[in-house]
One Martini backbone bead per residue (centre of mass of N, CA, C, O) as a GRO file, in nm:
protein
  390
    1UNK     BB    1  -0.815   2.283  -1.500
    2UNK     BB    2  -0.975   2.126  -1.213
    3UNK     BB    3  -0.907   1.987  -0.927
    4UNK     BB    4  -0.994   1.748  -0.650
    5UNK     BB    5  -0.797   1.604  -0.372
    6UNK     BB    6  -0.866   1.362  -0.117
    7UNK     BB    7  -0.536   1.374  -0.019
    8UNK     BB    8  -0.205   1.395   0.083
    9UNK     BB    9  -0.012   1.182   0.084
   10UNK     BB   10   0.117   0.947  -0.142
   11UNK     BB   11  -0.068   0.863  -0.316
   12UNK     BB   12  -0.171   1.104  -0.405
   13UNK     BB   13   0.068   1.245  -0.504
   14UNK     BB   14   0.248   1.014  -0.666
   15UNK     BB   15  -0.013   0.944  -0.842
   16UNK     BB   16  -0.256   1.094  -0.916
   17UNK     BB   17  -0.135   1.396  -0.862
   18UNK     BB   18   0.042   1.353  -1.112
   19UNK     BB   19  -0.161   1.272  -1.336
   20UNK     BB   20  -0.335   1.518  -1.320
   21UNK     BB   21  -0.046   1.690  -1.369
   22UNK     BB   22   0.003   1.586  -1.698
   23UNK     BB   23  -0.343   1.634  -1.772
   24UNK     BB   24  -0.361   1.991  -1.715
   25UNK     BB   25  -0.447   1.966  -1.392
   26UNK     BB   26  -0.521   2.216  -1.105
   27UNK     BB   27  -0.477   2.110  -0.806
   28UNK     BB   28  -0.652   2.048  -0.502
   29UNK     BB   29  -0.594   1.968  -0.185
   30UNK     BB   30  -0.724   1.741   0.114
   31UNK     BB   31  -0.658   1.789   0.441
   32UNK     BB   32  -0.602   1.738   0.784
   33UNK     BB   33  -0.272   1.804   0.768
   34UNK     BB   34  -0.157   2.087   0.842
   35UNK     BB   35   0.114   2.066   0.813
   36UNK     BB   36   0.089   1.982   0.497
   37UNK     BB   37  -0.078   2.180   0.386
   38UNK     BB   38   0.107   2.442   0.481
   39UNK     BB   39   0.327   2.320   0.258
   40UNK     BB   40   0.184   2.335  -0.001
   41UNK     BB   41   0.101   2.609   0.020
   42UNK     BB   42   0.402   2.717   0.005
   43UNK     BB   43   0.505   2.566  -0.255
   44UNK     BB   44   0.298   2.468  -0.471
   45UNK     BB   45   0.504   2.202  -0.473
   46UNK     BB   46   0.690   1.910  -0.581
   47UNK     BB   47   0.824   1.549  -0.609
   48UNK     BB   48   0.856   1.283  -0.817
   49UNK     BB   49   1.017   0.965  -0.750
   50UNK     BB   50   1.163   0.715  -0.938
   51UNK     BB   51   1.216   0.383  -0.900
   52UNK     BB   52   1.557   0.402  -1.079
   53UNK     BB   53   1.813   0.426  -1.222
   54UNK     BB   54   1.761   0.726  -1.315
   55UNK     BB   55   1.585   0.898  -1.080
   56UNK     BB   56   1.377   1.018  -1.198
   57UNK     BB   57   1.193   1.339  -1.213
   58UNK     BB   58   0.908   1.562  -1.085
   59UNK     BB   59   0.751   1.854  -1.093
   60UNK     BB   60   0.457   1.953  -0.904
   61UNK     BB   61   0.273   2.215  -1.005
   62UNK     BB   62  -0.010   2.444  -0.942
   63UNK     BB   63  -0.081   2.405  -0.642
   64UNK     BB   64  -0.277   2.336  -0.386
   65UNK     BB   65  -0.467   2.360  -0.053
   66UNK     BB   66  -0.697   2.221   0.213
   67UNK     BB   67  -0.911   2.213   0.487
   68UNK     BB   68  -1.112   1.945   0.559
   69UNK     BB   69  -1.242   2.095   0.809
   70UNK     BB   70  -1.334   2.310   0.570
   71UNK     BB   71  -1.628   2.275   0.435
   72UNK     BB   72  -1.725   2.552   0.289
   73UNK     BB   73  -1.486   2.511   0.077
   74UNK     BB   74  -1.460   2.245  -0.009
   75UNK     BB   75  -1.772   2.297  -0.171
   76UNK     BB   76  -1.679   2.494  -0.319
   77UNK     BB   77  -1.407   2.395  -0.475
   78UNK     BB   78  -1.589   2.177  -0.595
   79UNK     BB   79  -1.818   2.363  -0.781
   80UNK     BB   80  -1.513   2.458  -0.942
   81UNK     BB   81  -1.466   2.184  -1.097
   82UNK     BB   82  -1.412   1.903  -1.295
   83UNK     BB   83  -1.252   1.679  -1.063
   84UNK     BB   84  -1.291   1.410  -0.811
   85UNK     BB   85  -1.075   1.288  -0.579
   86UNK     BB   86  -0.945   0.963  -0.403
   87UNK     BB   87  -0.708   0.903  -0.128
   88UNK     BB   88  -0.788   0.780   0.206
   89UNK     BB   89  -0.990   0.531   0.238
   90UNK     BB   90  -1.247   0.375   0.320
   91UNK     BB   91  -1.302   0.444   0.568
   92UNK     BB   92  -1.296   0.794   0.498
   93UNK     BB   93  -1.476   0.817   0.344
   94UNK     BB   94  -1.766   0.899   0.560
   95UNK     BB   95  -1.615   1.175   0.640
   96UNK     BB   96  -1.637   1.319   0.299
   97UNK     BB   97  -1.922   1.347   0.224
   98UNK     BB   98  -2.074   1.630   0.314
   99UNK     BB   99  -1.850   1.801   0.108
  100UNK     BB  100  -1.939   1.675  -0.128
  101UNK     BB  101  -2.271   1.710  -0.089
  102UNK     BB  102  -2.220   2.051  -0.077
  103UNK     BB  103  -2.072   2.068  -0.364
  104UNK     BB  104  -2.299   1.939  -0.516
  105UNK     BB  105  -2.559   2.163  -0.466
  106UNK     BB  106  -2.355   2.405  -0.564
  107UNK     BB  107  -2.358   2.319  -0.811
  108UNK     BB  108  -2.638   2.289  -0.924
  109UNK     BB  109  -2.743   2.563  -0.849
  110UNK     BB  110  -2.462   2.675  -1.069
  111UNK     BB  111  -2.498   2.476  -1.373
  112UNK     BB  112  -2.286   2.296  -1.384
  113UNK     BB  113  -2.078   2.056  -1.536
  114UNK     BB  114  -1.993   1.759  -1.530
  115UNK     BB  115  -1.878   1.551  -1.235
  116UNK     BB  116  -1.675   1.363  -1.173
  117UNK     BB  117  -1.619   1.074  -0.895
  118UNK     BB  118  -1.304   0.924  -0.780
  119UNK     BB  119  -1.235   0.625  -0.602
  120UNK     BB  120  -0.865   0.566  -0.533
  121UNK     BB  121  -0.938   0.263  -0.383
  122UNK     BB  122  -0.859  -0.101  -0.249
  123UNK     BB  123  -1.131  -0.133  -0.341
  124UNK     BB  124  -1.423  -0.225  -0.402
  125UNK     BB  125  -1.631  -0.020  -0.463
  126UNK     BB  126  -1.548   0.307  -0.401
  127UNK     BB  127  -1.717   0.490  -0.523
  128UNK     BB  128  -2.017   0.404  -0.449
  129UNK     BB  129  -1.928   0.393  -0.128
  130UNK     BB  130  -1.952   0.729  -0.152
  131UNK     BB  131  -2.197   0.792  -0.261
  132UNK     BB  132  -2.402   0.663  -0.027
  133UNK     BB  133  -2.263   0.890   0.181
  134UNK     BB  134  -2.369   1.139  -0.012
  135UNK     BB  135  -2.670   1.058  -0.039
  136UNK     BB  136  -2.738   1.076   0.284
  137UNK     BB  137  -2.702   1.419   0.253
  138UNK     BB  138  -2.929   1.402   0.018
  139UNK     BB  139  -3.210   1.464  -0.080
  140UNK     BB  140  -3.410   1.338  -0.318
  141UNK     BB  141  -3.439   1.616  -0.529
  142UNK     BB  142  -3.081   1.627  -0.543
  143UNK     BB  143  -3.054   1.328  -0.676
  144UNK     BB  144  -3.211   1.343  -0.911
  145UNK     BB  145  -2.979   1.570  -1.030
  146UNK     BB  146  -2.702   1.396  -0.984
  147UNK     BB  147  -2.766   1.158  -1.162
  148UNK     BB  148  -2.731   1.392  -1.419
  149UNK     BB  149  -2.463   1.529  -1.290
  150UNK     BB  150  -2.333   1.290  -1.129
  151UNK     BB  151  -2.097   1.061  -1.109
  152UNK     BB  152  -1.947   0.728  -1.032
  153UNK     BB  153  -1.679   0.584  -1.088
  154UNK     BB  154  -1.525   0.327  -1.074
  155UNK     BB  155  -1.165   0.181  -0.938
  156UNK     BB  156  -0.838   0.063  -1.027
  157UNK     BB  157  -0.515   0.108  -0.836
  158UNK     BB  158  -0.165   0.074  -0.919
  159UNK     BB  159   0.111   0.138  -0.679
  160UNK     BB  160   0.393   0.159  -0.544
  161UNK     BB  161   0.467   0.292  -0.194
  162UNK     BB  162   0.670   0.364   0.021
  163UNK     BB  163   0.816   0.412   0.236
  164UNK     BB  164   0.945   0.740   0.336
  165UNK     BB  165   1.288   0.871   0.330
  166UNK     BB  166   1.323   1.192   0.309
  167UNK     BB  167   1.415   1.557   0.345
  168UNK     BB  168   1.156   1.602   0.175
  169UNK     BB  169   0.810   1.626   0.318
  170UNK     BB  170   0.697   1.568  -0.012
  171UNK     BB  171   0.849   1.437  -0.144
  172UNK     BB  172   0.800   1.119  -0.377
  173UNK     BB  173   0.853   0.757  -0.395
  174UNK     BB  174   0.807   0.554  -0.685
  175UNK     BB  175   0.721   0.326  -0.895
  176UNK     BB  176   0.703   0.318  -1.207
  177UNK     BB  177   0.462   0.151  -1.197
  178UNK     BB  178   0.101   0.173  -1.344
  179UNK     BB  179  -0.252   0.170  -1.288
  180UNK     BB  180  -0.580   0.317  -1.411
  181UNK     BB  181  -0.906   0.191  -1.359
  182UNK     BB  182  -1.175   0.335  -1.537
  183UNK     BB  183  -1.515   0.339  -1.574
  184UNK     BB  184  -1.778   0.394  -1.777
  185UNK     BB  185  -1.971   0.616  -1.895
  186UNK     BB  186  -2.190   0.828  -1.994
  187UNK     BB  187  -2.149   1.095  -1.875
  188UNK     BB  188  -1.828   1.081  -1.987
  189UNK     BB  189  -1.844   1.117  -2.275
  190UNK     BB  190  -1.790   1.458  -2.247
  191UNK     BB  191  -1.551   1.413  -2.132
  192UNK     BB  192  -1.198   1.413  -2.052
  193UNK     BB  193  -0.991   1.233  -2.094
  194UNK     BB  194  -0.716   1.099  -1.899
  195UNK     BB  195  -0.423   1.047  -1.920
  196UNK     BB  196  -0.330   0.709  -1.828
  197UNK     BB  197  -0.628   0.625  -1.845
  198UNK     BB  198  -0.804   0.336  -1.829
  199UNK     BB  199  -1.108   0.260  -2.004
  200UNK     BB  200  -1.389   0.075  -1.910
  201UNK     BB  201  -1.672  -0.145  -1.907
  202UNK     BB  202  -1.543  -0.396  -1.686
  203UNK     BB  203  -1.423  -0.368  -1.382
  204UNK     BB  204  -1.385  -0.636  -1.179
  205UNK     BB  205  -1.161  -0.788  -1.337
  206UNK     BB  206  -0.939  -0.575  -1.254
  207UNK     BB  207  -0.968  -0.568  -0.951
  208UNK     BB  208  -0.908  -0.902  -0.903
  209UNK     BB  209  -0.646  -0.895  -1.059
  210UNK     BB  210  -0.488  -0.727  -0.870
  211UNK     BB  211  -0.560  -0.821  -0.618
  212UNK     BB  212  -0.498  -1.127  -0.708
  213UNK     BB  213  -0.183  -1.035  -0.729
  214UNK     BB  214  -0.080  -0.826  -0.596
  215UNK     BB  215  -0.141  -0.855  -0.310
  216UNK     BB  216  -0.126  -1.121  -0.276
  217UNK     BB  217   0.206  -1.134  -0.349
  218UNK     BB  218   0.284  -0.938  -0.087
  219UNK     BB  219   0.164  -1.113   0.165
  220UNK     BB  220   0.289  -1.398   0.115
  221UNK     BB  221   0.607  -1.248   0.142
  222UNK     BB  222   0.508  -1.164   0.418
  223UNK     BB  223   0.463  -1.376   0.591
  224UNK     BB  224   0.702  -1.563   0.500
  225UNK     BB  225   0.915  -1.350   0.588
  226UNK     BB  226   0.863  -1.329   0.884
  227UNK     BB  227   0.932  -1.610   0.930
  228UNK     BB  228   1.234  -1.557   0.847
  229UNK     BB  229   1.325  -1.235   0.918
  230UNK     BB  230   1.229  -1.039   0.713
  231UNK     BB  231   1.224  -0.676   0.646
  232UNK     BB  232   1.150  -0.722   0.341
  233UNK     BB  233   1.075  -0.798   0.035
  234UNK     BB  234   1.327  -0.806  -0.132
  235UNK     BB  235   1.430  -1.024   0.064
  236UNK     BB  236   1.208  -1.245   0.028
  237UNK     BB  237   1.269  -1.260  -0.276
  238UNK     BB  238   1.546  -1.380  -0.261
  239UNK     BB  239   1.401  -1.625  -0.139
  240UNK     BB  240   1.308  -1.914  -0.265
  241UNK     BB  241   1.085  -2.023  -0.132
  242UNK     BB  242   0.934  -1.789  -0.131
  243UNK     BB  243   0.921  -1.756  -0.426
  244UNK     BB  244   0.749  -2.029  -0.459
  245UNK     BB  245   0.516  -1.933  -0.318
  246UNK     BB  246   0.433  -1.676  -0.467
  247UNK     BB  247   0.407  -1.851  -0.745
  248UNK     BB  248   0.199  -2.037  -0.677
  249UNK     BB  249  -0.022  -1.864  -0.579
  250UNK     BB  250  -0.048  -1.712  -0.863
  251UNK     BB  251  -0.106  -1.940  -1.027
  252UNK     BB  252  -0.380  -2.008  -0.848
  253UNK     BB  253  -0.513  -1.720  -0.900
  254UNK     BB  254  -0.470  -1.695  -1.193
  255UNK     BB  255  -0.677  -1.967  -1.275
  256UNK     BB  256  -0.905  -1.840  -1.164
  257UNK     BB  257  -0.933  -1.600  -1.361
  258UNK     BB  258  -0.946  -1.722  -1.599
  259UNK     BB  259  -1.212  -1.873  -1.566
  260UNK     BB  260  -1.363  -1.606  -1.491
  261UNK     BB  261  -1.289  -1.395  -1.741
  262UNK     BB  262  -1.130  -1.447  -1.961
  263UNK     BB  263  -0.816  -1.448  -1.963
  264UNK     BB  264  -0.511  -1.446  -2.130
  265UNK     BB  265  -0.297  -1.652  -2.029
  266UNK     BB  266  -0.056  -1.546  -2.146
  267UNK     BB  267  -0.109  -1.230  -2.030
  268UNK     BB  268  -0.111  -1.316  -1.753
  269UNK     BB  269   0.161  -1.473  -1.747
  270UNK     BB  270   0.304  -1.152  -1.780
  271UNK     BB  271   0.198  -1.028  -1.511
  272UNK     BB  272   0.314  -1.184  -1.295
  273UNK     BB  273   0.615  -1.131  -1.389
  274UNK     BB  274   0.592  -0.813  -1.353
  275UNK     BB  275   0.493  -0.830  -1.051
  276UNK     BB  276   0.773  -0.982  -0.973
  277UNK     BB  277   0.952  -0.738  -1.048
  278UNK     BB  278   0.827  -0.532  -0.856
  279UNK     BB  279   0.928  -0.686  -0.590
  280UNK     BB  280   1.261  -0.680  -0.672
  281UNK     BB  281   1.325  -0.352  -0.669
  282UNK     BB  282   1.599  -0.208  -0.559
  283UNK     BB  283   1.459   0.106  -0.538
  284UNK     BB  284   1.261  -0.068  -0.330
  285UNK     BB  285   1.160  -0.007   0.013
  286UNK     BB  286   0.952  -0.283   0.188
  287UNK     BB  287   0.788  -0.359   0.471
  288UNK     BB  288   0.682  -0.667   0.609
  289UNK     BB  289   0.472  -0.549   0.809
  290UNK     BB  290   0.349  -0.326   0.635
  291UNK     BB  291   0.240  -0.552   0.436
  292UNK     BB  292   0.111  -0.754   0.705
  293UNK     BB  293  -0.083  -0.590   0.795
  294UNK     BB  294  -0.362  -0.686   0.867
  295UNK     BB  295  -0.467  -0.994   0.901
  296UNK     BB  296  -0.800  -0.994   0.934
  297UNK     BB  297  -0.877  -0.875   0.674
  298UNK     BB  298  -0.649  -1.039   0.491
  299UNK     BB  299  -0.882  -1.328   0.562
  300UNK     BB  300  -1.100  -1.243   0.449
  301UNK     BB  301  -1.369  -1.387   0.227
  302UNK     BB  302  -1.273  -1.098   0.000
  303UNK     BB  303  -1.004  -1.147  -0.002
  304UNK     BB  304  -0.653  -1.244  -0.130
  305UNK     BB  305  -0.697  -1.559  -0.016
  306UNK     BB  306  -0.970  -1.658   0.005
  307UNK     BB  307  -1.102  -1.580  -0.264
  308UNK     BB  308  -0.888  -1.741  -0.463
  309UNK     BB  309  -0.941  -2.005  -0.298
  310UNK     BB  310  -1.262  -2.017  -0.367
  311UNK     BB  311  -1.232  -2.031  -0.678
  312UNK     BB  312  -1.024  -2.300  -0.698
  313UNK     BB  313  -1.187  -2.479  -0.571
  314UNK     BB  314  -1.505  -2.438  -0.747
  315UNK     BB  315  -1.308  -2.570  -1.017
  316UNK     BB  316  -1.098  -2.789  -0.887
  317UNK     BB  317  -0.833  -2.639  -0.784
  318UNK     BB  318  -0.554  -2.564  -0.649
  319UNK     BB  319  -0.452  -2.404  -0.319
  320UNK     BB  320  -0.186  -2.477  -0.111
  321UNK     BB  321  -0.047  -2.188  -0.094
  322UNK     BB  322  -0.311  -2.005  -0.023
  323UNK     BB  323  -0.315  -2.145   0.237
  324UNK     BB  324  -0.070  -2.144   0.372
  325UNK     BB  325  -0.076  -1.800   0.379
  326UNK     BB  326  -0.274  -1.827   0.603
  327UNK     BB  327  -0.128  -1.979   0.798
  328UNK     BB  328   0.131  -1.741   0.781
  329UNK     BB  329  -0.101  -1.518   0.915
  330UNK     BB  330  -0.154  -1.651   1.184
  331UNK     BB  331   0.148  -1.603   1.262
  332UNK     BB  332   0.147  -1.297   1.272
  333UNK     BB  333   0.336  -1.114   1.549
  334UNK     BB  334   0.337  -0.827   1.495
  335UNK     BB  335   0.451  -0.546   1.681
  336UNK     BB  336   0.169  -0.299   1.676
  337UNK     BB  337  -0.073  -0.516   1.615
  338UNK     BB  338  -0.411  -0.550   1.675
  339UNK     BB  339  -0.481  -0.798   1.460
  340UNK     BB  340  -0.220  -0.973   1.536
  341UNK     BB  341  -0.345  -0.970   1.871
  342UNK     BB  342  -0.606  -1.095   1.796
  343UNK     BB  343  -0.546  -1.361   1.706
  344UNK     BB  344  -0.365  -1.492   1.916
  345UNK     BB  345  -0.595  -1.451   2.104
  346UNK     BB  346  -0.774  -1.684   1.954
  347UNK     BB  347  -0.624  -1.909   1.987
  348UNK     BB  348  -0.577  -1.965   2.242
  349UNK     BB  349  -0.925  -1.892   2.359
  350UNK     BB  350  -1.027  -2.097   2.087
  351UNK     BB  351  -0.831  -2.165   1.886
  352UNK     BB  352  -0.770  -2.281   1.538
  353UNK     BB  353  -1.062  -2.335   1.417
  354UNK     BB  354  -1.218  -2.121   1.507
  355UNK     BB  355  -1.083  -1.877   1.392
  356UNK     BB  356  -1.070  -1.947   1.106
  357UNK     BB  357  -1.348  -1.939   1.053
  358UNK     BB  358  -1.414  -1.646   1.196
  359UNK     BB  359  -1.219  -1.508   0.951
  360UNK     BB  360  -1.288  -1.647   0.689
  361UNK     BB  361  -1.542  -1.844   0.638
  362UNK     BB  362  -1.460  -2.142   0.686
  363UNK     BB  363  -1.531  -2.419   0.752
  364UNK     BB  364  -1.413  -2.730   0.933
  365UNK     BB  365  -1.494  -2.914   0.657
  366UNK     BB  366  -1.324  -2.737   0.485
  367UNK     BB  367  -1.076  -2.785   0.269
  368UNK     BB  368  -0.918  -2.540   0.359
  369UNK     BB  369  -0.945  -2.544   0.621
  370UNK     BB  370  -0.765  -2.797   0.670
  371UNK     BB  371  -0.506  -2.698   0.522
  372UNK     BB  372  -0.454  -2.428   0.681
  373UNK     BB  373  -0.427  -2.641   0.958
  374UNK     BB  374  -0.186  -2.816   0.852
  375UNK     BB  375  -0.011  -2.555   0.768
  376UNK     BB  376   0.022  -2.450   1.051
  377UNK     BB  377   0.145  -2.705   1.179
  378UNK     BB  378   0.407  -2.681   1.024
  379UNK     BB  379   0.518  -2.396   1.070
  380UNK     BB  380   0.527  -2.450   1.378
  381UNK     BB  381   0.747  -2.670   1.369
  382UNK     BB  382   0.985  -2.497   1.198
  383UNK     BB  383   0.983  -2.266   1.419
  384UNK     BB  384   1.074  -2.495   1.671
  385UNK     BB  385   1.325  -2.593   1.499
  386UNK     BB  386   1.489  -2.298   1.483
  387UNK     BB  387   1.488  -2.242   1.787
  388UNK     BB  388   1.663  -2.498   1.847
  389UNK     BB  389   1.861  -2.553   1.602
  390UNK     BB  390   1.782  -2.773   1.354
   0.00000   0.00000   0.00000
């Protein structure tokens, strides 16, 4: 069996690129990075590094790679796969679109049998936003054949993957936990399951429980690290405040999610102290600049902060710790981020109160909105006594 995963970054190799490599799939990477590409290409294997006590390592050989930039290899080499995943990054979706739609072209032609593209990326309806890309690029009468024989199941993926540190630039060292949760199609039905996926029959429940658990406490802890000095996610969840607000948050959107998709409350809560352990891993360093960076993203209206607290405002919940990281948000001033250098230049020159509305889409009057502007006012206090040294 033969994948194309596109993107050979940490999180294809040590994520993606290991699970469809346990379950039989010969790898084929496609990226731009040169470097990278001829790296794999030469040693034809990697491994990945698990982080626990044990220092697991495993494997990943019978692999190569290809230039992204060769359309005509890769649409190739797309006609002659079993199954296309991606982890690029949802910008990077309609880069890589012309190549996956002349390998669909090229498949219909040589009447191979069915194809999943799954795209393995960080947001609501990736497969989904990248069909629609591929589409763009095919004929109306080769829609209409691709519809019979090529699949788009959307993906919800979860593994926390840190900056590498490594002497080997293709290792890669991963957290223990993954989860990988495909949507299930007729068309799969035909489809030899992937070992490791969880396949459902109804995605959204399962990515906003992650977006709104994993994300949501990922961000509230490095904004409230960044504000008190701390360098990683690990040293943040060490200080009791922020782990109380972190657990508060999750509290508030785990709440709304069990109201929104009936979520088993006990069940629920045995996931959050998991995501709690996950982010407390000594074996796992994950730097709080690199977690809070693009704040303008994280508080926009359908992101991890602003979307679960009003879901929990919309039911009648409490949502304080979820406002507060707001607050903590629009604080987040780390250097060489180009959205933290715009909220604060917007902050200065429209104000407190018109940016929030601008980046979050609350209004002025809205509840959430007043929370948000009292709790950035109350950290801007605790900032400037504490720069007095009261």
């Amino acid at each position: 069996m033969k994948a194309v995963h596109f993107g050979a970054g940490n999180i294809g190799r040590g994520f993606i690129g290991l699970l469809l490599h346990n379950a039989g799939y010969e790898v084929c990477f496609v990226d731009v990075n040169d470097t990278l590409v001829s790296q794999l290409q030469e040693k034809g294997q990697y491994a990945v590094k698990i982080a626990n006590e044990q220092g697991d390592t495993y494997l990943v050989d019978h692999i190569t790679a290809i230039d992204g930039k060769n359309i005509d290899l890769v649409a190739k080499t797309i006609a002659e796969a079993d199954i296309v995943t991606t982890a690029v990054g949802v910008s990077v979706l309609k880069h890589i679109a012309a190549a996956v739609a002349k390998g669909i072209e090229l498949r219909i032609e040589s009447g191979k049998a069915a194809l999943p593209v799954i795209a393995c990326e960080n947001a609501l309806g990736g497969s989904t936003i990248l069909k629609q890309f591929v589409y763009g690029h095919l004929s109306a009468d080769v829609q209409a054949k691709a519809d019979q024989h090529i699949v788009f199941p959307d993906a919800a993926v979860d593994r926390i993957v840190p900056l590498q540190q490594n002497e080997d630039p293709l290792e890669v060292m991963v957290e223990p936990f993954y989860e990988w949760t495909v949507e299930r199609s007729p068309l799969l039905n035909s489809l030899k399951e992937i070992d490791g996926v969880h396949y459902v029959d109804q995605l959204e429940p399962y990515i906003e429980r992650k977006l709104f658990t994993v994300n949501t406490g990922h961000c509230v802890a490095a904004y409230h690290g960044f504000l008190k000095g701390c360098e990683t996610i690990q040293e943040a969840m060490n200080n009791k405040e922020i782990l109380a607000e972190v657990r508060g948050a999750l509290q508030e959107s785990g709440a709304a999610l069990i109201q929104t998709y009936q979520f088993d409350e006990k069940e629920h809560a045995l996931y959050v102290e998991q995501i709690l352990e996950r982010f407390v891993n000594p074996y796992l360093v994950d730097e709080v600049v690199r977690i809070g960076r693009s704040p303008i993203r994280k508080i926009s209206p359908n992101d991890r902060l602003v979307r679960p607290a009003s879901l929990a405002y919309k039911y009648g919940m409490p949502a304080i710790h979820l406002t507060t990281a707001m607050a903590a948000a629009l604080h987040f001033n780390a250097v060489d981020d180009p959205e933290a250098a715009e909220l604060q230049a917007s902050i200065k020159e429209l104000g407190l109160h018109s940016t929030i509305t601008k980046y979050t889409g609350l209004d002025e009057q809205h509840p959430l909105h007043i929370q948000a502007a009292e709790q950035y006012r109350k950290l801007e206090q605790s900032l400037q006594s504490a720069a007095k040294g009261v």
